[in-house]
Amino acid sequence: AIENTVFPINHKNKPVCAALRKAHSSSVRPQPVPPLLQTLQRYLTALEPLLPPEELEHTRGIVQKFGCPGGLGENLQRELIKRAKHSHNWISDWWVQWAYLECRQPLAVHSNPAISLPKRDFTDWRGQLVFASKLIAGVLDFKAQVDSGRLGVEYIRGQPLCMELFPQLFSSCRIPGPKHDHVIHYGRPRRGPAHITVVRNYQFFQLDVYNSDGTPLTESQIHAQLLRIRSQSWKTDKQPMGILTSEHRHTWGQAYTRLLRDKINKESVRLIEKSIFTLCLDSPVMRISDEKYSSRMAAQILHGGGTFSNSGNRWFDKTLQFVVGEDGSWGLLYEHATAEGPPIATLLDHVLDYCKKPDRMRAPLIPLPMPKKLYFYINSEIKWDLEMAKQNLDILINDLDIKCFNFQRFGKDFVKQLKLSPNSFIQVAIQLAYYRVHSEVCAACDIASLRMFRGGRTDYIRSPTNQMLSFIRAFDDDAVSREAKVQLLREAVDAYSILTKQSLMGQGIDRHLLGLKLQAIEEGLSVPRIFMDTAYGLATHWKLRTGQVPANTDSVMCFGPLVPDGYAVCYNPQQDHVHFSITAFNCCEETNAEKLALTLERSLHDLQELFQPTCHPVAK
């Protein structure tokens, strides 16, 4: 979630040759290790809105002891600085391993983000295949730019951004393991895989997308091949093998081992894993009211809608999965260990631009081989694995509450006119809405991209701040004047903007604290007391997981909450409106996605009222 109002990304770069790209890559700075005492002080400040004074004082003593001269914190800090000097990035590999590959929760809902894009103007399978052909061609065109070094380097305020993640998007896949997963990447620019995976009616196909001379298939060639796949995939009684990938990682790891004992299964799985990306051609879903359509479509992209819908058309381990429905809906599901939001946004922008262009390429008169259907041998063990996976996925899907809405009263232009940061303004509104629903503030994390640094991934921007808490408590107090509320709001927004800048500059606290903890574990030490403290548990129990997706189109990102009693709130600010998606789990009686959505909509309007008292109030 790079905040455009603070650091605008320049996407309009001229193509650069491979040698120049390499020079740009080497000019990206290494990620700094923040000063220890700075991080510890900022950690204590972040705890102030969350803890009562006596608990804060207790934690202060633990933190001071950890950071004292010659103490454990100083020794660990010294080792982190050494690690930074001798590694590509001192925290990214640790972060990916700890946050993703060692996490055993299902990738569906819990990890993989989905992006639902504006509905296209087709309503049947014919339009679906025409658009899917264009989509495939657009992704291959983007891949060609990445492979050849023609993809322009992106910048923030004249500083080049790390472009290392782009080649990793293609021909990569997460592989399940008994204790932790790993990511395998098959892509090499000249000798990498030449096929994608297409899945329809739970049946997987290998579709070669390059001619014998190495040129990509034209849109008409791709379309002809998709028609062939459609003609080979009528039967709907097939076992939904993709649902296995939605399981708990330990369970899927065991099933994966059993699955690959058979030679046919092993070949089919390897072809899926090696493919450049996956295209999911979804079957029609039940029609729904316009009001609920965006929520339904986000859910379809995120998890496929269940075992009686399109969940069997997914391979959740795959880095990139494009989903195209027959009703004009489409989107992207991606695996988070390899991909981050900003590179994905760049890819989608390219594909959307490509889709606006007419197809001028004439298809060569060369007969194409039939797409290869991938077969699976299903014995009684695998059949049992599938039945358990179906049950568990349907339970998970039924537990997830999704609410998407388009706030149309104002967008980022209005906030900029107030000389405030749109992202920070929305963050204050989200905390205000949470407070109004739950009568408390909670630990919340927004995502900051660290692409300004070599191999950089992300850090958290924490809220609430002291200033945010002061504003929230005052806002619904009739005894506080409007002028005072305006001033408190400005202070809250500015405080959050400062935290955003700190995180973007590599001075956030959460990756640093994690590095100190993992350094102690690597040295065989006991986990330091600072991380065993109840305050640390409270401060990292993220009841609000938020993310800004500053895209050039009306897309909606969606992901599940990080904790059972939490929410995930994603938003895409446009000039005069803001798209939101909110998720929560039904199993928690305290959380309710629709209630938070309605309260957030009212809170945003109330903030507008603060500056424009002539606005008509929303019914409370």
PDB file of N, CA, C and O in Angstrom, residues 431 434 438 440-445 538-546 561-569 583 590-591 596:
ATOM      1  N   GLN A 431     -10.590   3.382  11.940  1.00  0.00           N
ATOM      2  CA  GLN A 431     -10.490   3.236  13.400  1.00  0.00           C
ATOM      3  C   GLN A 431     -11.710   3.849  14.101  1.00  0.00           C
ATOM      4  O   GLN A 431     -12.196   3.312  15.095  1.00  0.00           O
ATOM      5  N   TYR A 434     -14.484   1.348  13.753  1.00  0.00           N
ATOM      6  CA  TYR A 434     -14.260   0.209  14.665  1.00  0.00           C
ATOM      7  C   TYR A 434     -14.621   0.601  16.101  1.00  0.00           C
ATOM      8  O   TYR A 434     -15.259  -0.168  16.820  1.00  0.00           O
ATOM      9  N   HIS A 438     -17.266  -1.268  18.432  1.00  0.00           N
ATOM     10  CA  HIS A 438     -16.740  -2.103  19.519  1.00  0.00           C
ATOM     11  C   HIS A 438     -16.383  -1.340  20.795  1.00  0.00           C
ATOM     12  O   HIS A 438     -15.931  -1.949  21.772  1.00  0.00           O
ATOM     13  N   GLU A 440     -13.908   0.437  21.543  1.00  0.00           N
ATOM     14  CA  GLU A 440     -12.474   0.402  21.858  1.00  0.00           C
ATOM     15  C   GLU A 440     -11.685   0.554  20.571  1.00  0.00           C
ATOM     16  O   GLU A 440     -12.241   0.377  19.475  1.00  0.00           O
ATOM     17  N   VAL A 441     -10.421   0.898  20.694  1.00  0.00           N
ATOM     18  CA  VAL A 441      -9.531   0.852  19.534  1.00  0.00           C
ATOM     19  C   VAL A 441      -8.778  -0.477  19.590  1.00  0.00           C
ATOM     20  O   VAL A 441      -8.782  -1.155  20.621  1.00  0.00           O
ATOM     21  N   CYS A 442      -8.143  -0.842  18.493  1.00  0.00           N
ATOM     22  CA  CYS A 442      -7.458  -2.134  18.463  1.00  0.00           C
ATOM     23  C   CYS A 442      -6.179  -2.027  17.651  1.00  0.00           C
ATOM     24  O   CYS A 442      -5.973  -1.068  16.898  1.00  0.00           O
ATOM     25  N   ALA A 443      -5.309  -3.028  17.812  1.00  0.00           N
ATOM     26  CA  ALA A 443      -4.080  -3.093  17.022  1.00  0.00           C
ATOM     27  C   ALA A 443      -4.445  -3.274  15.550  1.00  0.00           C
ATOM     28  O   ALA A 443      -5.210  -4.172  15.194  1.00  0.00           O
ATOM     29  N   ALA A 444      -3.916  -2.416  14.715  1.00  0.00           N
ATOM     30  CA  ALA A 444      -4.213  -2.459  13.285  1.00  0.00           C
ATOM     31  C   ALA A 444      -2.931  -2.313  12.487  1.00  0.00           C
ATOM     32  O   ALA A 444      -2.002  -1.607  12.909  1.00  0.00           O
ATOM     33  N   CYS A 445      -2.868  -2.988  11.345  1.00  0.00           N
ATOM     34  CA  CYS A 445      -1.678  -2.872  10.490  1.00  0.00           C
ATOM     35  C   CYS A 445      -2.096  -2.581   9.061  1.00  0.00           C
ATOM     36  O   CYS A 445      -2.970  -3.233   8.499  1.00  0.00           O
ATOM     37  N   LEU A 538      -0.663  -8.657  22.533  1.00  0.00           N
ATOM     38  CA  LEU A 538      -1.781  -7.754  22.253  1.00  0.00           C
ATOM     39  C   LEU A 538      -1.472  -6.864  21.057  1.00  0.00           C
ATOM     40  O   LEU A 538      -2.326  -6.647  20.186  1.00  0.00           O
ATOM     41  N   ALA A 539      -0.253  -6.363  20.997  1.00  0.00           N
ATOM     42  CA  ALA A 539       0.128  -5.409  19.952  1.00  0.00           C
ATOM     43  C   ALA A 539       0.266  -6.065  18.587  1.00  0.00           C
ATOM     44  O   ALA A 539       0.280  -5.378  17.565  1.00  0.00           O
ATOM     45  N   THR A 540       0.385  -7.400  18.550  1.00  0.00           N
ATOM     46  CA  THR A 540       0.503  -8.104  17.267  1.00  0.00           C
ATOM     47  C   THR A 540      -0.711  -8.992  16.988  1.00  0.00           C
ATOM     48  O   THR A 540      -0.682  -9.817  16.078  1.00  0.00           O
ATOM     49  N   HIS A 541      -1.767  -8.810  17.783  1.00  0.00           N
ATOM     50  CA  HIS A 541      -3.038  -9.494  17.499  1.00  0.00           C
ATOM     51  C   HIS A 541      -3.856  -8.532  16.636  1.00  0.00           C
ATOM     52  O   HIS A 541      -4.657  -7.743  17.118  1.00  0.00           O
ATOM     53  N   TRP A 542      -3.620  -8.628  15.332  1.00  0.00           N
ATOM     54  CA  TRP A 542      -4.107  -7.605  14.400  1.00  0.00           C
ATOM     55  C   TRP A 542      -5.597  -7.778  14.133  1.00  0.00           C
ATOM     56  O   TRP A 542      -5.998  -8.484  13.216  1.00  0.00           O
ATOM     57  N   LYS A 543      -6.415  -7.093  14.927  1.00  0.00           N
ATOM     58  CA  LYS A 543      -7.863  -7.173  14.716  1.00  0.00           C
ATOM     59  C   LYS A 543      -8.297  -6.402  13.469  1.00  0.00           C
ATOM     60  O   LYS A 543      -9.391  -6.629  12.947  1.00  0.00           O
ATOM     61  N   LEU A 544      -7.462  -5.500  13.018  1.00  0.00           N
ATOM     62  CA  LEU A 544      -7.719  -4.796  11.761  1.00  0.00           C
ATOM     63  C   LEU A 544      -6.523  -4.990  10.845  1.00  0.00           C
ATOM     64  O   LEU A 544      -5.425  -4.501  11.124  1.00  0.00           O
ATOM     65  N   ARG A 545      -6.746  -5.731   9.777  1.00  0.00           N
ATOM     66  CA  ARG A 545      -5.719  -5.876   8.741  1.00  0.00           C
ATOM     67  C   ARG A 545      -6.199  -5.026   7.576  1.00  0.00           C
ATOM     68  O   ARG A 545      -7.271  -5.284   7.015  1.00  0.00           O
ATOM     69  N   THR A 546      -5.458  -4.013   7.229  1.00  0.00           N
ATOM     70  CA  THR A 546      -5.930  -3.099   6.188  1.00  0.00           C
ATOM     71  C   THR A 546      -4.940  -3.041   5.035  1.00  0.00           C
ATOM     72  O   THR A 546      -3.767  -3.397   5.184  1.00  0.00           O
ATOM     73  N   PRO A 561      -9.448 -12.014   7.320  1.00  0.00           N
ATOM     74  CA  PRO A 561      -8.832 -11.447   8.526  1.00  0.00           C
ATOM     75  C   PRO A 561      -7.614 -12.262   8.968  1.00  0.00           C
ATOM     76  O   PRO A 561      -7.512 -13.464   8.680  1.00  0.00           O
ATOM     77  N   LEU A 562      -6.721 -11.600   9.687  1.00  0.00           N
ATOM     78  CA  LEU A 562      -5.530 -12.285  10.210  1.00  0.00           C
ATOM     79  C   LEU A 562      -5.841 -13.096  11.460  1.00  0.00           C
ATOM     80  O   LEU A 562      -5.134 -14.056  11.766  1.00  0.00           O
ATOM     81  N   VAL A 563      -6.858 -12.690  12.212  1.00  0.00           N
ATOM     82  CA  VAL A 563      -7.192 -13.355  13.475  1.00  0.00           C
ATOM     83  C   VAL A 563      -8.689 -13.671  13.485  1.00  0.00           C
ATOM     84  O   VAL A 563      -9.471 -13.005  12.795  1.00  0.00           O
ATOM     85  N   PRO A 564      -9.115 -14.688  14.259  1.00  0.00           N
ATOM     86  CA  PRO A 564     -10.526 -15.101  14.237  1.00  0.00           C
ATOM     87  C   PRO A 564     -11.506 -14.004  14.638  1.00  0.00           C
ATOM     88  O   PRO A 564     -12.643 -13.988  14.166  1.00  0.00           O
ATOM     89  N   ASP A 565     -11.073 -13.090  15.528  1.00  0.00           N
ATOM     90  CA  ASP A 565     -11.970 -12.026  15.996  1.00  0.00           C
ATOM     91  C   ASP A 565     -11.635 -10.682  15.357  1.00  0.00           C
ATOM     92  O   ASP A 565     -11.833  -9.627  15.950  1.00  0.00           O
ATOM     93  N   GLY A 566     -11.144 -10.735  14.127  1.00  0.00           N
ATOM     94  CA  GLY A 566     -10.732  -9.499  13.459  1.00  0.00           C
ATOM     95  C   GLY A 566     -11.431  -9.259  12.132  1.00  0.00           C
ATOM     96  O   GLY A 566     -12.348  -9.982  11.735  1.00  0.00           O
ATOM     97  N   TYR A 567     -10.996  -8.198  11.468  1.00  0.00           N
ATOM     98  CA  TYR A 567     -11.510  -7.815  10.146  1.00  0.00           C
ATOM     99  C   TYR A 567     -10.329  -7.615   9.189  1.00  0.00           C
ATOM    100  O   TYR A 567      -9.206  -7.326   9.622  1.00  0.00           O
ATOM    101  N   ALA A 568     -10.614  -7.754   7.912  1.00  0.00           N
ATOM    102  CA  ALA A 568      -9.707  -7.265   6.881  1.00  0.00           C
ATOM    103  C   ALA A 568     -10.460  -6.190   6.102  1.00  0.00           C
ATOM    104  O   ALA A 568     -11.582  -6.419   5.660  1.00  0.00           O
ATOM    105  N   VAL A 569      -9.852  -5.026   5.995  1.00  0.00           N
ATOM    106  CA  VAL A 569     -10.475  -3.898   5.288  1.00  0.00           C
ATOM    107  C   VAL A 569      -9.526  -3.457   4.181  1.00  0.00           C
ATOM    108  O   VAL A 569      -8.396  -3.052   4.446  1.00  0.00           O
ATOM    109  N   THR A 583     -14.003  -8.050   5.321  1.00  0.00           N
ATOM    110  CA  THR A 583     -14.275  -9.450   5.638  1.00  0.00           C
ATOM    111  C   THR A 583     -14.188  -9.673   7.136  1.00  0.00           C
ATOM    112  O   THR A 583     -13.444  -8.982   7.845  1.00  0.00           O
ATOM    113  N   GLU A 590     -18.736 -11.291  17.901  1.00  0.00           N
ATOM    114  CA  GLU A 590     -18.500  -9.848  18.085  1.00  0.00           C
ATOM    115  C   GLU A 590     -18.313  -9.118  16.758  1.00  0.00           C
ATOM    116  O   GLU A 590     -18.552  -7.916  16.678  1.00  0.00           O
ATOM    117  N   THR A 591     -17.829  -9.819  15.726  1.00  0.00           N
ATOM    118  CA  THR A 591     -17.526  -9.136  14.467  1.00  0.00           C
ATOM    119  C   THR A 591     -18.666  -9.300  13.464  1.00  0.00           C
ATOM    120  O   THR A 591     -19.341 -10.322  13.441  1.00  0.00           O
ATOM    121  N   LEU A 596     -19.815  -3.219  10.222  1.00  0.00           N
ATOM    122  CA  LEU A 596     -18.647  -2.338  10.137  1.00  0.00           C
ATOM    123  C   LEU A 596     -18.698  -1.519   8.850  1.00  0.00           C
ATOM    124  O   LEU A 596     -18.345  -0.333   8.848  1.00  0.00           O
TER     125      LEU A 596
END
